[in-house]
GROMACS .gro file of C-alpha atoms in nm:
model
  350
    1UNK     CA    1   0.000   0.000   0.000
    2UNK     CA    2   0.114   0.347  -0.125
    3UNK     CA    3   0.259   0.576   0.206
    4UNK     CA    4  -0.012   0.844   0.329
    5UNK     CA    5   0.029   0.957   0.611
    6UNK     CA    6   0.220   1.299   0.701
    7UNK     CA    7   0.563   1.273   0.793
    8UNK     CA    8   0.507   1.477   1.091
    9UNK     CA    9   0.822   1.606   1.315
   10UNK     CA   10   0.971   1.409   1.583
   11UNK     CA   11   0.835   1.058   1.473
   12UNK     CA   12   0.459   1.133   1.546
   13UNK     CA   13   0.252   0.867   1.316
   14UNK     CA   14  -0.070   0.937   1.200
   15UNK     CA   15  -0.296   0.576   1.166
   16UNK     CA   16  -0.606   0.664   0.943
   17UNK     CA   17  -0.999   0.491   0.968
   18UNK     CA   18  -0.976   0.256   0.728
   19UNK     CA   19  -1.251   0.399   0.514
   20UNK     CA   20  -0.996   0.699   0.499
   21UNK     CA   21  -0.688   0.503   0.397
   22UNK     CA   22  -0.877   0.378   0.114
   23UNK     CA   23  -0.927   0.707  -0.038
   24UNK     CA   24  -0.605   0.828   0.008
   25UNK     CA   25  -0.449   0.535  -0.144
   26UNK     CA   26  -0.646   0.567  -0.441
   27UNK     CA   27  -0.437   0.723  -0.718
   28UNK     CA   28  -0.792   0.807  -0.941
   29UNK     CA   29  -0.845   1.171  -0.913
   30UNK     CA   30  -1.260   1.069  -1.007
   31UNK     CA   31  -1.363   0.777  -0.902
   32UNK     CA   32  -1.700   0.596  -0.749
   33UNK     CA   33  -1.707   0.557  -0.415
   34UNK     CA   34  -2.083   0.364  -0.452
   35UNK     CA   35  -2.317   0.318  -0.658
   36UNK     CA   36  -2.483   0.691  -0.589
   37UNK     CA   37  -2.179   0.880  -0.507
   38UNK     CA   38  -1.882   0.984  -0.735
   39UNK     CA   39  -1.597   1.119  -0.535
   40UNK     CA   40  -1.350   1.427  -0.702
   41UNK     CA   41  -0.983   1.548  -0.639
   42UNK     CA   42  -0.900   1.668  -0.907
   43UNK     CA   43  -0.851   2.107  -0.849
   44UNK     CA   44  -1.012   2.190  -1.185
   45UNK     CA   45  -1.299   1.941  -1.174
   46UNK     CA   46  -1.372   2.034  -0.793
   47UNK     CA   47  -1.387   2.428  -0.896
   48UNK     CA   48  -1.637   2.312  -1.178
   49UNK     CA   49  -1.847   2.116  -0.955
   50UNK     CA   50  -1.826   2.431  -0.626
   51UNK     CA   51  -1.925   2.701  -0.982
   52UNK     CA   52  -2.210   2.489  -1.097
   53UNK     CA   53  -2.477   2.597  -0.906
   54UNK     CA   54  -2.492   2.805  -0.527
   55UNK     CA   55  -2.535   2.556  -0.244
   56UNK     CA   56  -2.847   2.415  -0.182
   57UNK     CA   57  -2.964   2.548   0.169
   58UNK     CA   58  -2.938   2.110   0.294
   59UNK     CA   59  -2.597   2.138   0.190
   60UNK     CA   60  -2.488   2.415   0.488
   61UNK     CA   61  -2.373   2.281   0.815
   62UNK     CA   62  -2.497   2.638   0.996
   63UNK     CA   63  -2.731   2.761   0.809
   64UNK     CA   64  -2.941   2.479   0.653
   65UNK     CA   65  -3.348   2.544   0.739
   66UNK     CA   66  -3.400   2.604   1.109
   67UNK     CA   67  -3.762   2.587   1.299
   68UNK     CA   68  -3.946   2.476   0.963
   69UNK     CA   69  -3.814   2.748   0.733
   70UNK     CA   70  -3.475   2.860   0.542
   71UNK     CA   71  -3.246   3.069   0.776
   72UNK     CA   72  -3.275   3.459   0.591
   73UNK     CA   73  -2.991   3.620   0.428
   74UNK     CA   74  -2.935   3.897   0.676
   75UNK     CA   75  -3.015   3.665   0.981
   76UNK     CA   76  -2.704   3.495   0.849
   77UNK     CA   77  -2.506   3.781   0.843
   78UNK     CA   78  -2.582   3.922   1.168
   79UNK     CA   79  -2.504   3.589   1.291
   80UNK     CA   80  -2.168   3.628   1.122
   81UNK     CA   81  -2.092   3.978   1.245
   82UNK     CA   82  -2.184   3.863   1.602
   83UNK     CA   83  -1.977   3.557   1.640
   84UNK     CA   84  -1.683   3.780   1.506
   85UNK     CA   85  -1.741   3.967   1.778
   86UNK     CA   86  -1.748   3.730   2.054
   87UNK     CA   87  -1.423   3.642   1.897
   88UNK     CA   88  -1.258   3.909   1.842
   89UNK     CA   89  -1.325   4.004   2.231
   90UNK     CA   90  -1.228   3.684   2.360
   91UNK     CA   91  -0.868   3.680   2.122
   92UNK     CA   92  -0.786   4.039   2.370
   93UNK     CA   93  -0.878   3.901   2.678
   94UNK     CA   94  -0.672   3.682   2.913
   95UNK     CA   95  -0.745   3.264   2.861
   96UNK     CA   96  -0.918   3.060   3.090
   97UNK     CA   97  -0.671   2.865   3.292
   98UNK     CA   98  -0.451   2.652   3.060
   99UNK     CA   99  -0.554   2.363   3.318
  100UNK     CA  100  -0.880   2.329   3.109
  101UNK     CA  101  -0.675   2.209   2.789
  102UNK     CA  102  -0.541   1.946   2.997
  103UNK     CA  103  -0.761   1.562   2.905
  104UNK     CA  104  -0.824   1.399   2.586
  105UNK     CA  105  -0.816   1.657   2.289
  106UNK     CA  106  -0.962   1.759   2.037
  107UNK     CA  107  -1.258   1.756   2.343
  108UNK     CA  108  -1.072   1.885   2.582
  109UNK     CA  109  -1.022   2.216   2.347
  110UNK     CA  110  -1.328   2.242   2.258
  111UNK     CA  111  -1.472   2.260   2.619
  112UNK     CA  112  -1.209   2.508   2.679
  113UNK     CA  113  -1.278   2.729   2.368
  114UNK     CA  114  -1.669   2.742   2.418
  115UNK     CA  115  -1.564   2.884   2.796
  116UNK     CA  116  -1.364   3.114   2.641
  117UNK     CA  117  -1.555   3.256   2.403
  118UNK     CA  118  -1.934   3.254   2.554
  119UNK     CA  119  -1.802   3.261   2.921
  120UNK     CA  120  -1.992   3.560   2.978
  121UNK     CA  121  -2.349   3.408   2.839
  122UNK     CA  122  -2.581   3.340   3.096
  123UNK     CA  123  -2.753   3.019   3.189
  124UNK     CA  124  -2.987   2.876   3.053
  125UNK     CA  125  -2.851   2.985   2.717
  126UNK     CA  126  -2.480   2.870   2.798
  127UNK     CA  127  -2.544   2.547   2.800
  128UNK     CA  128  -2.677   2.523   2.442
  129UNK     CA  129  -2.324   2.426   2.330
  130UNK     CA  130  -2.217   2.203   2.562
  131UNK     CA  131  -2.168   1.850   2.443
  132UNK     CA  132  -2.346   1.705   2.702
  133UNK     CA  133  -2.658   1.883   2.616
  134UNK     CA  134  -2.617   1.863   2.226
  135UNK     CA  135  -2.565   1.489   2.257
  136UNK     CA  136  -2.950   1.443   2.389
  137UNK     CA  137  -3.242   1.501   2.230
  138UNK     CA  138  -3.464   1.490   2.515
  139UNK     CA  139  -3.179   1.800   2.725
  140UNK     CA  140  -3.204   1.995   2.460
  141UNK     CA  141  -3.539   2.055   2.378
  142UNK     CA  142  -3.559   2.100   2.802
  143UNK     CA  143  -3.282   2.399   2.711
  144UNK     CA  144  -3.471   2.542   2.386
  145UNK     CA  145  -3.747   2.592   2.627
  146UNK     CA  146  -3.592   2.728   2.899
  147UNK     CA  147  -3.380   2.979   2.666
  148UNK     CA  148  -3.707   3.103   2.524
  149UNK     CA  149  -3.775   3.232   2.902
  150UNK     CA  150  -3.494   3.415   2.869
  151UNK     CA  151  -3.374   3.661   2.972
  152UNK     CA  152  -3.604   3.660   3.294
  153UNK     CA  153  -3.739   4.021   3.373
  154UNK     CA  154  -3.497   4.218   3.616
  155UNK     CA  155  -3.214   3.966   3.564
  156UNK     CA  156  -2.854   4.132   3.478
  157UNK     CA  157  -2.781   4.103   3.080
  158UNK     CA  158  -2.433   4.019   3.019
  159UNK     CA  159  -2.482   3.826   2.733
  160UNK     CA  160  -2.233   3.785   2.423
  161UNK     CA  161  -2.297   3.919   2.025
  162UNK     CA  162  -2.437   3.594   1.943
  163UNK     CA  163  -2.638   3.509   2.274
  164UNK     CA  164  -2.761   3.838   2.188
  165UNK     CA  165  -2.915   3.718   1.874
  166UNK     CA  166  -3.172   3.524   2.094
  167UNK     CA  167  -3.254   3.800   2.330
  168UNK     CA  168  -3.354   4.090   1.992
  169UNK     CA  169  -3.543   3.853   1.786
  170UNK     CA  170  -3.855   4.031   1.720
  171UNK     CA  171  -4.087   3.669   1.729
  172UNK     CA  172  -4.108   3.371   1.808
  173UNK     CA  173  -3.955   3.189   1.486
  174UNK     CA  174  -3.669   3.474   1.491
  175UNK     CA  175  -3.607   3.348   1.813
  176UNK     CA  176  -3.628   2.954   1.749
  177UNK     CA  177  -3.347   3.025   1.479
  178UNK     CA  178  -3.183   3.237   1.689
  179UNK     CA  179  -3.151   2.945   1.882
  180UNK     CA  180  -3.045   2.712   1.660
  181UNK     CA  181  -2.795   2.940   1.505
  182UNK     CA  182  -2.624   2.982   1.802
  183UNK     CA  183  -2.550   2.598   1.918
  184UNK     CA  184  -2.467   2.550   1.545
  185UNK     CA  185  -2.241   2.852   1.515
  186UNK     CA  186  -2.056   2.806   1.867
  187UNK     CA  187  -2.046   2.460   1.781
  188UNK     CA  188  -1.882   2.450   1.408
  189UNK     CA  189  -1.607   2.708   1.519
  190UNK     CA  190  -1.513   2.545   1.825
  191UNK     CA  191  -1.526   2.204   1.693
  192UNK     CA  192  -1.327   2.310   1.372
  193UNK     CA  193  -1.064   2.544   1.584
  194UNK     CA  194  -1.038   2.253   1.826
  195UNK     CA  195  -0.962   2.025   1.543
  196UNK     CA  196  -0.713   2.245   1.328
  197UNK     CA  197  -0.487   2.337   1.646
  198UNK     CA  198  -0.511   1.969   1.735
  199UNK     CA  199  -0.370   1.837   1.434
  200UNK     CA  200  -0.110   2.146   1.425
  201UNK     CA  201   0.031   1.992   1.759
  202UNK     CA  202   0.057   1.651   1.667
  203UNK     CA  203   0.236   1.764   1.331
  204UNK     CA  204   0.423   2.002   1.470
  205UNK     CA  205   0.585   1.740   1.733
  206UNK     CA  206   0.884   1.843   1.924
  207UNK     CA  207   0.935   2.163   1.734
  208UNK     CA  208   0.670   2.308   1.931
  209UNK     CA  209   0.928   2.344   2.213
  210UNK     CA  210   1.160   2.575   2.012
  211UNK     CA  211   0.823   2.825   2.036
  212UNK     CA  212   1.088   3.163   2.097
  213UNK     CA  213   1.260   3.089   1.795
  214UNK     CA  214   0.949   3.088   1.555
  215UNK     CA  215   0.729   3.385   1.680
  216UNK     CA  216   0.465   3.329   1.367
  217UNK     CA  217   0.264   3.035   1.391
  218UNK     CA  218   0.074   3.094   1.107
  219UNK     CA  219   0.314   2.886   0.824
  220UNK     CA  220   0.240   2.583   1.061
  221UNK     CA  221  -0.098   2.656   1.021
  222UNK     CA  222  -0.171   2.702   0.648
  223UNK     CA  223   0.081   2.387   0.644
  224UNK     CA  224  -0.138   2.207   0.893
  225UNK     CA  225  -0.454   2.296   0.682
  226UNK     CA  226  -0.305   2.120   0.391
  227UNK     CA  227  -0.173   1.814   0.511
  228UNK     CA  228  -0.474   1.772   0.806
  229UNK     CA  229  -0.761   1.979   0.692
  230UNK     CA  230  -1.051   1.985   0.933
  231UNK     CA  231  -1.309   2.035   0.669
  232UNK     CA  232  -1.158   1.743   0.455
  233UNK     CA  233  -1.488   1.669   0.232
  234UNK     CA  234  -1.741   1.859   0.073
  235UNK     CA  235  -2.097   1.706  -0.002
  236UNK     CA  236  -2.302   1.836  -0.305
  237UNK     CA  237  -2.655   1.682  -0.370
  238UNK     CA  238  -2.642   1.513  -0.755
  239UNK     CA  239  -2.798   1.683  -1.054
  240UNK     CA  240  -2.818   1.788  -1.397
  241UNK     CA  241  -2.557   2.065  -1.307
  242UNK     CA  242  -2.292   1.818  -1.334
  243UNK     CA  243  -2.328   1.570  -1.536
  244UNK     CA  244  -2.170   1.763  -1.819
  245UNK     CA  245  -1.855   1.799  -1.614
  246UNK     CA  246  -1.720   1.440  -1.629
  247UNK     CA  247  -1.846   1.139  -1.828
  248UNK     CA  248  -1.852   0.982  -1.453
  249UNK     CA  249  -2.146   1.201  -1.324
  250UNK     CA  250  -2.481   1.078  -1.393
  251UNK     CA  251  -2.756   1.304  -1.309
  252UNK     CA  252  -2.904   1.075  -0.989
  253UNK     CA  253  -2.505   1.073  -0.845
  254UNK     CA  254  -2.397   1.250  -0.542
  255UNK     CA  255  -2.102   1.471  -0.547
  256UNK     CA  256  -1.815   1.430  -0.270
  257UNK     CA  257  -1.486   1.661  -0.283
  258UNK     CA  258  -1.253   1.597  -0.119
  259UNK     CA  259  -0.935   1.866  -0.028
  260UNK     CA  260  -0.773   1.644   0.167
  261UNK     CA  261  -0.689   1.435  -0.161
  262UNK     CA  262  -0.606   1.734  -0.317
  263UNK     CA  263  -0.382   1.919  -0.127
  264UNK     CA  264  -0.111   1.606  -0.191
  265UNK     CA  265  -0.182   1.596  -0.576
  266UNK     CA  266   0.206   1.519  -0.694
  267UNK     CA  267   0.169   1.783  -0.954
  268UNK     CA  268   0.084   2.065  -0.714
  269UNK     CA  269   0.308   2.012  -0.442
  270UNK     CA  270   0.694   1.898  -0.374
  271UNK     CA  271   0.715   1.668  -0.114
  272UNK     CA  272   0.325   1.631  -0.067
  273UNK     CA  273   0.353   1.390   0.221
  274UNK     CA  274   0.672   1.632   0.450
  275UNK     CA  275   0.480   1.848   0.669
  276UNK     CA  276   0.706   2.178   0.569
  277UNK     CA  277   0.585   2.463   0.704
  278UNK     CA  278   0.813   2.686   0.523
  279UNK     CA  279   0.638   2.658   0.218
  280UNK     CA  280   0.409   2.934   0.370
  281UNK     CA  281   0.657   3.171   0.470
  282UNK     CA  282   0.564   3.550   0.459
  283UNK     CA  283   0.190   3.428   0.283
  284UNK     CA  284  -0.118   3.564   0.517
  285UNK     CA  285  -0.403   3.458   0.214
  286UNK     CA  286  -0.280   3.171   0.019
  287UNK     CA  287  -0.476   3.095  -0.331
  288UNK     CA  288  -0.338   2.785  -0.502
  289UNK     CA  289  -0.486   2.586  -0.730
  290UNK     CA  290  -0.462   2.232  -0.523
  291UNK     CA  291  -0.574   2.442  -0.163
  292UNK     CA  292  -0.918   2.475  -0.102
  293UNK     CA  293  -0.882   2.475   0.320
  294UNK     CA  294  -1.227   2.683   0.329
  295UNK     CA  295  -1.378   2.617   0.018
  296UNK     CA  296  -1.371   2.776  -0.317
  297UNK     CA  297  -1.478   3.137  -0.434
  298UNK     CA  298  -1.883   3.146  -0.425
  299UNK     CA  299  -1.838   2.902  -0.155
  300UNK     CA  300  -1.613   2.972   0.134
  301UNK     CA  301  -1.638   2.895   0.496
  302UNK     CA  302  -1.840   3.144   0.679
  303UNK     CA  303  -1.562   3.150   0.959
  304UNK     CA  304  -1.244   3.155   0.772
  305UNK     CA  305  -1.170   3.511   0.846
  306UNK     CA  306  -1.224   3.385   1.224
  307UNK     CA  307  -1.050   3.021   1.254
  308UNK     CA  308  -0.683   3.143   1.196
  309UNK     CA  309  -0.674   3.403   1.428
  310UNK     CA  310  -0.835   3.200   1.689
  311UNK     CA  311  -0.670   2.866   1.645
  312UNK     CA  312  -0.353   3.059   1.682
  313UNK     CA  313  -0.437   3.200   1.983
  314UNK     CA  314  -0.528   2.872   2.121
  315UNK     CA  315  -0.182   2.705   2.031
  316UNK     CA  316  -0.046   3.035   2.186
  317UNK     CA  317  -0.182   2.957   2.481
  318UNK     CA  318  -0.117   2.597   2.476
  319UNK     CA  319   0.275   2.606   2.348
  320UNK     CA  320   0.356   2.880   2.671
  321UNK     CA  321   0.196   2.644   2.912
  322UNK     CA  322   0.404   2.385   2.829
  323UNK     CA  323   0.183   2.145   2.670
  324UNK     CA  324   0.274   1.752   2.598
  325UNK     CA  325   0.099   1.517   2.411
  326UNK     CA  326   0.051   1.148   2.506
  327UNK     CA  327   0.009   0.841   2.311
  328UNK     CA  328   0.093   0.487   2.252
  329UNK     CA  329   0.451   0.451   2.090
  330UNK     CA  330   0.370   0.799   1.960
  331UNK     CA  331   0.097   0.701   1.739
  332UNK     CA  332  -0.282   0.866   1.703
  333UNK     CA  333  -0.573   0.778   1.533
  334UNK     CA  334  -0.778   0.958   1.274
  335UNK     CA  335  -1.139   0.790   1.293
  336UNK     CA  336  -1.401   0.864   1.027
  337UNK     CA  337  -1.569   1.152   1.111
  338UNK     CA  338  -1.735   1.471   0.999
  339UNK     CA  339  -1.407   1.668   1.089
  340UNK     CA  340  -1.068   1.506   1.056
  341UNK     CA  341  -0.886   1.542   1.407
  342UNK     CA  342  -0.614   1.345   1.572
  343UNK     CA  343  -0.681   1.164   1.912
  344UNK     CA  344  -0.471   1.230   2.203
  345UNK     CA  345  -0.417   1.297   2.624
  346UNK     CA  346  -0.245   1.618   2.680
  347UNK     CA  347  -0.147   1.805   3.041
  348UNK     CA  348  -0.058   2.112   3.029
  349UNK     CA  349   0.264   2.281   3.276
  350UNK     CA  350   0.016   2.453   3.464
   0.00000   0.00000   0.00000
């Protein structure tokens, strides 16, 4: 079997799902992965298939149809502007304690990050995000309730941008998507930030702990995002749109992309497999052909202009509290999931 995995620093190995390994070993840059779904790689072909048509509202993670009905333009937006806000706020203010990042990661980051950024958000709406809650049905329609109570008359407001959203909706269905847009939103960045810093540790390695020598963290980042990408497949419902793309697309087929194929396409990229974080030296916007991190034009992430500055804030925080990562015979495990993350324990100094 062809070699896939990263070469990350300091002998860190990367074990894929098997379901993963598959793809990546596959040297077809279109191929069927079933009998409904065609799967793409190639940079042109997935730019083709992103300009076809604008996304169908069931192909959004945040803003597919909430409470019955399709979440509004501008309701998007101000979503947008708010969570930016929370961010941007939380990036200037001190961390929580770095104890928090201690425990099995990517988890254990994003508990910490959804403390950092909505710390301030009052119960009930606080506990929309948190895992425990999102992982039951029956807990979180008991919080959708209770957050439509809120905020309770004479009680102190000290509510984020985003929680916010909830409290100015001007009816009730503003307010159920308010709602939803909020555990989606909170959820999706910290997941994905969680995720992306994650993977920039475990690449990273031991060059982590020559932090003073390499102030900017962003080439390890971008570098990350190629080799790692959180958002490593894109789903796009089948259609006439596309069948006049490849003789492979048949008008009842499913369309996956997958970046995570591309960004180690041979004829993009020297040494596609060494994690080389130079490559990105001095570049704060890269646009490549064979890099589609957030997506293409007409289709980028929603939080791109958020996820660098905050994932590098998180490995800030986690480098200069002397962080170490723990796993057997230095080995993690990439299981198939939504969002590709490595699996380890960490402790932190402090």
């Amino acid at each position: 079997m062809p070699e896939t995995a990263p070469k990350a620093a300091g002998g860190h190995r990367v074990v894929y799902a098997p379901r993963i390994q598959d793809l990546l070993a596959r040297k077809e840059t279109v191929f069927r992965i079933d009998a409904a779904t065609v799967g793409v790689s190639d940079p042109g072909l997935m730019a083709e298939v992103v300009a076809a048509r604008p996304v169908l509202s069931a192909e959004r993670s945040v803003y597919k149809p909430a409470a019955g009905a399709d979440i509004p333009h501008d309701s998007a937006t101000r979503t947008i502007r708010a969570l930016g806000q929370d961010v941007t706020a939380a990036i200037a203010a001190p961390p929580p304690p770095a104890r928090g990042l201690s425990g099995p990661w990517p988890y254990a980051a994003t508990s910490y990050l959804r403390r950092w950024l909505f710390a301030s958000d009052p119960l009930p709406v606080s506990l929309l995000s948190k895992r425990a809650v999102t992982g039951s049905d029956a807990l979180s329609r008991l919080v959708d309730r209770a957050v439509t109570l809120w905020p309770a008359p004479g009680a102190g407001d000290t509510a984020g941008a985003l929680a916010g959203q909830i409290r100015d909706a001007s009816d009730a269905l503003e307010r159920k998507q308010a709602v939803a847009l909020y555990r989606r939103a909170s959820a999706t960045l910290c997941d994905g930030v969680a995720a992306l810093a994650g993977n920039a540790l475990w690449l990273m390695g031991p060059a982590r702990e020559q932090r003073a020598a390499r102030p900017d963290l962003t080439p390890f980042l971008w570098e990350t995002l190629r080799l790692l990408p959180p958002a490593w497949m894109l789903w796009r419902k089948g259609g006439a749109a596309y069948t006049a793309l490849h003789p492979e697309i048949r008008p009842e087929d499913d369309v996956a992309l997958f970046p995570l194929l591309m960004h180690r396409h041979r004829d993009f990229w020297t040494d596609p497999l060494e994690f080389q974080p130079e490559r990105w030296a001095g570049v704060t916007d890269p646009e490549a052909p064979a890099f589609m991190p957030f997506g293409f034009d007409g289709a980028r992430c929603w939080a791109r202009h958020l996820v660098l500055p905050l994932a590098e804030r998180l490995l800030e925080t986690a480098i200069e509290n002397g962080i170490t990562l723990h796993t057997p015979d230095g080995e993690t495990h990439v299981p198939l999931r939504s969002l590709l993350s490595v699996r380890f324990d960490a402790k932190t100094g402090s």
